[in-house]
Structures are given as structure tokens and as C-alpha cells.
Short mmCIF file of N, CA and C in Angstrom, two decimals:
data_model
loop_
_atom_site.label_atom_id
_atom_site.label_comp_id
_atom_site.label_asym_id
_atom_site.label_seq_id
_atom_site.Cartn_x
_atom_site.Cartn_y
_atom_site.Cartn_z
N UNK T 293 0.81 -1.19 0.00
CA UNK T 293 0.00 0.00 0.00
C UNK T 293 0.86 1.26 0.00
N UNK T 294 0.46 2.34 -0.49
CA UNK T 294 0.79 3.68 -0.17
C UNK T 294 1.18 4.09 1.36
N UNK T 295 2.54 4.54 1.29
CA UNK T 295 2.92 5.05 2.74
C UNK T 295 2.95 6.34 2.19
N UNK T 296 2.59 7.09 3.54
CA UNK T 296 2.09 8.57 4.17
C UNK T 296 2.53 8.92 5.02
N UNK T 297 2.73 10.00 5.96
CA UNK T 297 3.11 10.21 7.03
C UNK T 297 2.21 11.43 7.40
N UNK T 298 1.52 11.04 9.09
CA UNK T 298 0.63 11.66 9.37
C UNK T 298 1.44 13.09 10.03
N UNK T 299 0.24 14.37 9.33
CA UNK T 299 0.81 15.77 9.65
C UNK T 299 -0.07 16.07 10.60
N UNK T 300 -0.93 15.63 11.68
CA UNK T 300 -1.31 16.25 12.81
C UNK T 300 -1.15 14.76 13.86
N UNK T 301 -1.37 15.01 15.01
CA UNK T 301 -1.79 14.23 16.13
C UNK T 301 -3.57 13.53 15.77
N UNK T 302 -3.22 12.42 15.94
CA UNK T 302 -4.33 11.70 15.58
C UNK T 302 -4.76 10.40 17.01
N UNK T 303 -6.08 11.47 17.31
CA UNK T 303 -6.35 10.85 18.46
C UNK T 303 -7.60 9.31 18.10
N UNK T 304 -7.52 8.09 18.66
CA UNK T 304 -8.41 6.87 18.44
C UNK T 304 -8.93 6.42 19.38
N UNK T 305 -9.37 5.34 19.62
CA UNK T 305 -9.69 4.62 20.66
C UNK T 305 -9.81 2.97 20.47
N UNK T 306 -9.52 2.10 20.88
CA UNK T 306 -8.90 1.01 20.59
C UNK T 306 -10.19 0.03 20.53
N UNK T 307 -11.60 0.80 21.49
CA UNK T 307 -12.79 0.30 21.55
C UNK T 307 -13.29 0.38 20.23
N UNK T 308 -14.33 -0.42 19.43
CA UNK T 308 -14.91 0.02 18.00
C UNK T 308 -16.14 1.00 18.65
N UNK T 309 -16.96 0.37 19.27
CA UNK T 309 -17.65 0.85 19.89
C UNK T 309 -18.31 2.45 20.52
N UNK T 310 -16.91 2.75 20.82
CA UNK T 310 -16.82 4.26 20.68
C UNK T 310 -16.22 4.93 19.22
N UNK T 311 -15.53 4.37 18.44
CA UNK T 311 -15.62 5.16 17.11
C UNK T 311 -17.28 4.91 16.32
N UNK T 312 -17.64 4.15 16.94
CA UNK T 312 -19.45 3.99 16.29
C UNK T 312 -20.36 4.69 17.11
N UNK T 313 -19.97 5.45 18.13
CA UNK T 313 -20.60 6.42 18.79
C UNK T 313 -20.31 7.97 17.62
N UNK T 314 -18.96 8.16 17.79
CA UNK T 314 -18.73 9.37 16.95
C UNK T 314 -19.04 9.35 15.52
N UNK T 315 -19.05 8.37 14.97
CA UNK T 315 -19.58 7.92 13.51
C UNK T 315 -21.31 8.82 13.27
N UNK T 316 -21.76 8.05 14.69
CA UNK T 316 -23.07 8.42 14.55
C UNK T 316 -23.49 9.36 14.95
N UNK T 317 -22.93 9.92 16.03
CA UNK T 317 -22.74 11.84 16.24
C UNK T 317 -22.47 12.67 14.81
N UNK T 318 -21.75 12.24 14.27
CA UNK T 318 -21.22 13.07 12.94
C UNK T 318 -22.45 13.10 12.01
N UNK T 319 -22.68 11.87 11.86
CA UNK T 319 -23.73 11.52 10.74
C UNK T 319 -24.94 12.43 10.82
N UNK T 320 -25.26 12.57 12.49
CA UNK T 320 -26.45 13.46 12.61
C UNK T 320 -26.56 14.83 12.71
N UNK T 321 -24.91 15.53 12.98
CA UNK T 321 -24.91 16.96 12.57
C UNK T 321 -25.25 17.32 10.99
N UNK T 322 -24.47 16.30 10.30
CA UNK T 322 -24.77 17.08 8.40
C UNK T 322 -25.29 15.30 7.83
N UNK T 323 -26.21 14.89 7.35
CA UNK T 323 -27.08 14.17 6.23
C UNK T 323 -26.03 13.90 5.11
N UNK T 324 -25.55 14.74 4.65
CA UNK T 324 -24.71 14.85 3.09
C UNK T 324 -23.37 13.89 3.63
N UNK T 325 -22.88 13.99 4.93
CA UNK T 325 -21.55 13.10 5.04
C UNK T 325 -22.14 11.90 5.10
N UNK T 326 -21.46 11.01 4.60
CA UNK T 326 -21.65 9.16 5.14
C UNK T 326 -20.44 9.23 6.26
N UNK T 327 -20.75 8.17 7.30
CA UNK T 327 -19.91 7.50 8.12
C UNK T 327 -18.55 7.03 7.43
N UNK T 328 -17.57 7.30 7.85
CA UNK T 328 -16.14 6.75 7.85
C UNK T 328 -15.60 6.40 8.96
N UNK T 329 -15.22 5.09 8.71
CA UNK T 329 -14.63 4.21 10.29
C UNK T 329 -12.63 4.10 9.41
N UNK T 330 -12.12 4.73 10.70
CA UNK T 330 -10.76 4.33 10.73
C UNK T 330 -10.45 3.62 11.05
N UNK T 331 -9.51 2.51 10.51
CA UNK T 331 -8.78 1.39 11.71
C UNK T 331 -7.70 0.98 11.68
N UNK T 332 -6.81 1.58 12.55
CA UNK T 332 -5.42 1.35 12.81
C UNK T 332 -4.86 -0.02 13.24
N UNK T 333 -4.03 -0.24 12.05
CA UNK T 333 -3.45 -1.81 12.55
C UNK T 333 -2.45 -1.16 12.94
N UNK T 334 -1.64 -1.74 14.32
CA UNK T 334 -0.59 -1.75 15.14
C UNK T 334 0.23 -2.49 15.42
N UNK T 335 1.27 -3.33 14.31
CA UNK T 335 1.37 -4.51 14.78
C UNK T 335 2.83 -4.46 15.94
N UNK T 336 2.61 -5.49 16.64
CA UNK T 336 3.45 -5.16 17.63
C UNK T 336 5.12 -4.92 17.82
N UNK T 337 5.48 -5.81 16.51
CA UNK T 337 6.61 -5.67 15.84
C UNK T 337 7.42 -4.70 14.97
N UNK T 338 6.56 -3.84 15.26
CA UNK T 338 6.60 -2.61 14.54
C UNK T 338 7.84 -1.32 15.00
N UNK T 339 8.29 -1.86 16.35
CA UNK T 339 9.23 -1.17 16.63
C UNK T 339 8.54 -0.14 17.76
N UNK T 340 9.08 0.84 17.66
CA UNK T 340 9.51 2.06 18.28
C UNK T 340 8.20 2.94 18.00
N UNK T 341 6.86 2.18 17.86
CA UNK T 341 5.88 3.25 17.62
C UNK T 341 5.53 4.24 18.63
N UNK T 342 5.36 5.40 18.01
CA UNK T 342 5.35 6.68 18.23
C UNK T 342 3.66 6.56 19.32
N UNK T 343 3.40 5.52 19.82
CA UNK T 343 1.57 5.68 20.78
C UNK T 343 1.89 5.97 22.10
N UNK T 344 0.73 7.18 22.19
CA UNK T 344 0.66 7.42 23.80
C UNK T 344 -0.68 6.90 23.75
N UNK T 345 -0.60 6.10 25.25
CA UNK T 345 -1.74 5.52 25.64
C UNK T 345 -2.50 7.01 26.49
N UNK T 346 -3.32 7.03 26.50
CA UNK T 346 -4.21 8.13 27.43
C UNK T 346 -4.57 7.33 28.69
N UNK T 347 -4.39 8.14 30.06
CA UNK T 347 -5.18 7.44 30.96
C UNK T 347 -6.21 7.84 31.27
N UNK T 348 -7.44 6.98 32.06
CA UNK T 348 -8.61 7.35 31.97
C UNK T 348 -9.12 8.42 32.98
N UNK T 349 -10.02 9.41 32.51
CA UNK T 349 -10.06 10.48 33.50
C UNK T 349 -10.46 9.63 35.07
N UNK T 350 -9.88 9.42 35.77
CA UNK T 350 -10.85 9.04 36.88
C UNK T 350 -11.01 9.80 37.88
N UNK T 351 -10.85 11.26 38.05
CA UNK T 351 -11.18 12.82 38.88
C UNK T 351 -12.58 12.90 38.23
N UNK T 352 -13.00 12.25 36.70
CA UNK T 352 -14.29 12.35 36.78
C UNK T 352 -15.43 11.39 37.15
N UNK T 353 -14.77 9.79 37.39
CA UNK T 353 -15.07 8.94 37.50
C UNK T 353 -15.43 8.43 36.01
N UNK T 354 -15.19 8.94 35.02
CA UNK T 354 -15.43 8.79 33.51
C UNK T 354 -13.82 8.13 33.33
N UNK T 355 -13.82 6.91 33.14
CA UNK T 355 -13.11 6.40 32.37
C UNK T 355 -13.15 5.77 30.56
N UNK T 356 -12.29 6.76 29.80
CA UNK T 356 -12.22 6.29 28.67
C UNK T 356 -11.42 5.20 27.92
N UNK T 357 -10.56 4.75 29.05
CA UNK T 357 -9.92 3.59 28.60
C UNK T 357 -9.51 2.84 27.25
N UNK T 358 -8.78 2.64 26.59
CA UNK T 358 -8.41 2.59 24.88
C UNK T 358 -8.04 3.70 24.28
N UNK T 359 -8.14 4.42 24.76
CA UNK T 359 -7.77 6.18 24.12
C UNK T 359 -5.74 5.87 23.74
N UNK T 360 -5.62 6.17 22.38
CA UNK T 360 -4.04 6.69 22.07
C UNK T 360 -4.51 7.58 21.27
N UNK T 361 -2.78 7.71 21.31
CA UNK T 361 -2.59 9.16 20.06
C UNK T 361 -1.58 9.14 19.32
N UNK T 362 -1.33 8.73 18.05
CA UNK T 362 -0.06 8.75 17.10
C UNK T 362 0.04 10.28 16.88
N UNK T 363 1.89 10.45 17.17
CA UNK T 363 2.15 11.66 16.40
C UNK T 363 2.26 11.96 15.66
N UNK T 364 2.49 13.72 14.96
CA UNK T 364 2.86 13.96 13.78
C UNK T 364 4.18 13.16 13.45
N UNK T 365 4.21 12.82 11.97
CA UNK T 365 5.16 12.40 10.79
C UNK T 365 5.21 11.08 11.13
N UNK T 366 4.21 10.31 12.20
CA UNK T 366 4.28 9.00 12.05
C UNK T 366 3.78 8.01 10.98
N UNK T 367 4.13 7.13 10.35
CA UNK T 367 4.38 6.63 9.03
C UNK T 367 3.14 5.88 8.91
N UNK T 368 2.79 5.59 8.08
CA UNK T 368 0.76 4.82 8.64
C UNK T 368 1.61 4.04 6.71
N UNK T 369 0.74 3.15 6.34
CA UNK T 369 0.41 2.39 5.42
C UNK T 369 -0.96 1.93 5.10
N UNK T 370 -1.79 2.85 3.60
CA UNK T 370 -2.57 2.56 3.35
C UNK T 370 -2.92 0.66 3.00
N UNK T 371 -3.58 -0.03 3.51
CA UNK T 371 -4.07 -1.11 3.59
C UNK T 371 -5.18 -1.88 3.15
N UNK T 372 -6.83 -0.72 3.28
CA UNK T 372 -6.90 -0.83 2.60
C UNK T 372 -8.12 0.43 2.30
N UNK T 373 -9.28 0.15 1.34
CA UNK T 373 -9.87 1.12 1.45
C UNK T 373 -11.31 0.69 0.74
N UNK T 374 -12.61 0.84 1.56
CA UNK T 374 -13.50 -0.10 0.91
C UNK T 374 -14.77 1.14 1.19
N UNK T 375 -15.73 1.05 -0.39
CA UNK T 375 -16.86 2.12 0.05
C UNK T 375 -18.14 1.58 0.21
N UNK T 376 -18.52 1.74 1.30
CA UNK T 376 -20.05 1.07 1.64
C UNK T 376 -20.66 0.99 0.49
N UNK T 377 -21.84 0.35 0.07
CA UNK T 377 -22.92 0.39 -0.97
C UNK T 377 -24.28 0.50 -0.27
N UNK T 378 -24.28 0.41 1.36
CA UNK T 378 -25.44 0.58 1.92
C UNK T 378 -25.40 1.99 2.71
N UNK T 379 -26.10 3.09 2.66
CA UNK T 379 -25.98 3.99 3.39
C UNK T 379 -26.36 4.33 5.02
N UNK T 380 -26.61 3.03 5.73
CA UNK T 380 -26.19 2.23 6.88
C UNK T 380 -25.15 1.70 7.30
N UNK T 381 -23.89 1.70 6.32
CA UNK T 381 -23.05 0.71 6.65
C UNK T 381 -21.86 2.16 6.22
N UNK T 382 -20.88 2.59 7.27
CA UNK T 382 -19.66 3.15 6.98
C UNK T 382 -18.94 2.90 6.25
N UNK T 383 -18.00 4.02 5.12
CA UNK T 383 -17.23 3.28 4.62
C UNK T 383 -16.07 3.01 5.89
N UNK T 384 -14.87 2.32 5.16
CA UNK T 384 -13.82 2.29 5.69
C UNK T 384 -12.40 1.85 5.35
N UNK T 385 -11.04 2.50 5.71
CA UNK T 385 -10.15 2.99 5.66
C UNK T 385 -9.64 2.15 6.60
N UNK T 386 -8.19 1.20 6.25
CA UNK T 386 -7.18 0.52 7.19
C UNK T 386 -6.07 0.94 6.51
N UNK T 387 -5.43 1.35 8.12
CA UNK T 387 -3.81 2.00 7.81
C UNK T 387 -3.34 1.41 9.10
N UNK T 388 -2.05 0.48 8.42
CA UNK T 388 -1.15 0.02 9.13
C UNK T 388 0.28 1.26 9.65
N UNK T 389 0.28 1.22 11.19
CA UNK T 389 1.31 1.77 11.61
C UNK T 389 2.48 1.17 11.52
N UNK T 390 3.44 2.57 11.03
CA UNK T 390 4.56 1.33 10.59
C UNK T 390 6.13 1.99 11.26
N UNK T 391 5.59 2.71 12.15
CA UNK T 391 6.94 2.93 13.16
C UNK T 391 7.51 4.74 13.08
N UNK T 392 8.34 4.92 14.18
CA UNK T 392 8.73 6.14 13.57
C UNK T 392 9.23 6.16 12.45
N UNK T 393 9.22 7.88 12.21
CA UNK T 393 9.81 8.20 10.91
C UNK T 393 11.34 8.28 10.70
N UNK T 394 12.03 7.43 10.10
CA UNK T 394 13.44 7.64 10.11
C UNK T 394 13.64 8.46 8.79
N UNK T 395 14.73 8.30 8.20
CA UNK T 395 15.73 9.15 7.47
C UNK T 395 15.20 8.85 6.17
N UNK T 396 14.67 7.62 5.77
CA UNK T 396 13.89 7.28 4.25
C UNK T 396 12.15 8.60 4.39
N UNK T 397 11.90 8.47 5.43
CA UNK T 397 10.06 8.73 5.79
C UNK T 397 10.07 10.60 5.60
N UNK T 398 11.00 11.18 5.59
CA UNK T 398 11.49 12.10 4.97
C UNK T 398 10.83 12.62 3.88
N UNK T 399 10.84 11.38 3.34
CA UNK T 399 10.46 12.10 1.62
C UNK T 399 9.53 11.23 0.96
N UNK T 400 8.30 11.20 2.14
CA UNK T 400 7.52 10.37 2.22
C UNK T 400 6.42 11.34 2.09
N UNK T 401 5.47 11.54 1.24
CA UNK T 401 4.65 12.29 0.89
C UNK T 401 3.55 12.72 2.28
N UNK T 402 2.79 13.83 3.16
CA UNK T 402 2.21 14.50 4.01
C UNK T 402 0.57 13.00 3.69
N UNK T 403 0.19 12.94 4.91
CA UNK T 403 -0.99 12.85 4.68
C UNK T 403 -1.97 13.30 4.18
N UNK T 404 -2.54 12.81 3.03
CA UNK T 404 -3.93 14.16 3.02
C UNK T 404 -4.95 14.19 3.39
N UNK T 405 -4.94 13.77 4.22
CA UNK T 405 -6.64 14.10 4.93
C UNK T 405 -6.23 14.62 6.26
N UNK T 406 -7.12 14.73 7.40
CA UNK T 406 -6.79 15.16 8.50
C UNK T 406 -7.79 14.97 9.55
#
């Protein structure tokens, strides 16, 4: 697949569950967007990845638990990319993390989306 390197902080959550909460928050501010589900493969061998785990607020007793955050210029690999045909069903987008950015990832074209 196409490697990228992400130009902002990109916050997830490891639960699906809660990206199908925000899916469906989104969906109901604007009609015209369809749902898009992200999903970050992480594989563990991957080295030196750039994830902060978040800990869960518990001063609010709200724990979000699964929460990371890849940094900027971390290297993602498009994987794959599939478009719903039901307008119930999200599309969706898999990008494999593929470690910090060394000295090749350089001249590794910006993400474009955000």
C-alpha cells in the first residue's frame, strides 16, 4: 500500500464501539456526510511506535480507557480502502502503523486528509 506520514496528532480509541458512537454523532450533525470508520493496525513488531496511551479520567469517574494518540510524521500504510454500498453501513479505511519516521520517511509524501 501507499505510505504517508501523518501531519497532525491523531487521536483513536482502541474500543470500536466508541468510534461507532462518533460515527453516529457526525452523521447526525450534516445528512450529506456518510460515516467513515478508521482502523489502525498496530502490529506489535513494529518497533519504536510513536503511541501514547491516554489514561482514563478518573477525577471524573469517567473512564475512557483505549484512548491513544499517534504523532505527527508518524508513518501509517494505506491497507486498505473499501466504500459502503449501503448507506447504513460506513465506509472504511485501514492504515497500518509502521513505526517512527526515520531518514527514508522524509520524503515520504504528508498525509492528506486530517
Amino acid at each position: 500500500g501507499t505510505l504517508y506520514r501523518l501531519s497532525a496528532y491523531v487521536c483513536s480509541n482502541s474500543d470500536r464501539d466508541v468510534a461507532r458512537r462518533y460515527m453516529e454523532a457526525e452523521s447526525e450533525l450534516s445528512e450529506k456526510l456518510r460515516p467513515l470508520e478508521w482502523c489502525f493496525e498496530i502490529p506489535v513488531a513494529a518497533g519504536a511506535v510513536p503511541l501514547y496511551l491516554e489514561p482514563p479520567l478518573s477525577s471524573t469517574g469517567y473512564s475512557r480507557g483505549g484512548d491513544f494518540i499517534l504523532s505527527p510524521y508518524t508513518v501509517v500504510e494505506v491497507v486498505s480502502v473499501r466504500w459502503a454500498d449501503s448507506a447504513s453501513e460506513p465506509h472504511r479505511i485501514v492504515l497500518r502503523v509502521r513505526g517512527e519516521p526515520g531518514q527514508r520517511a522524509l520524503d515520504l509524501p504528508m498525509a492528506p486528509w486530517r
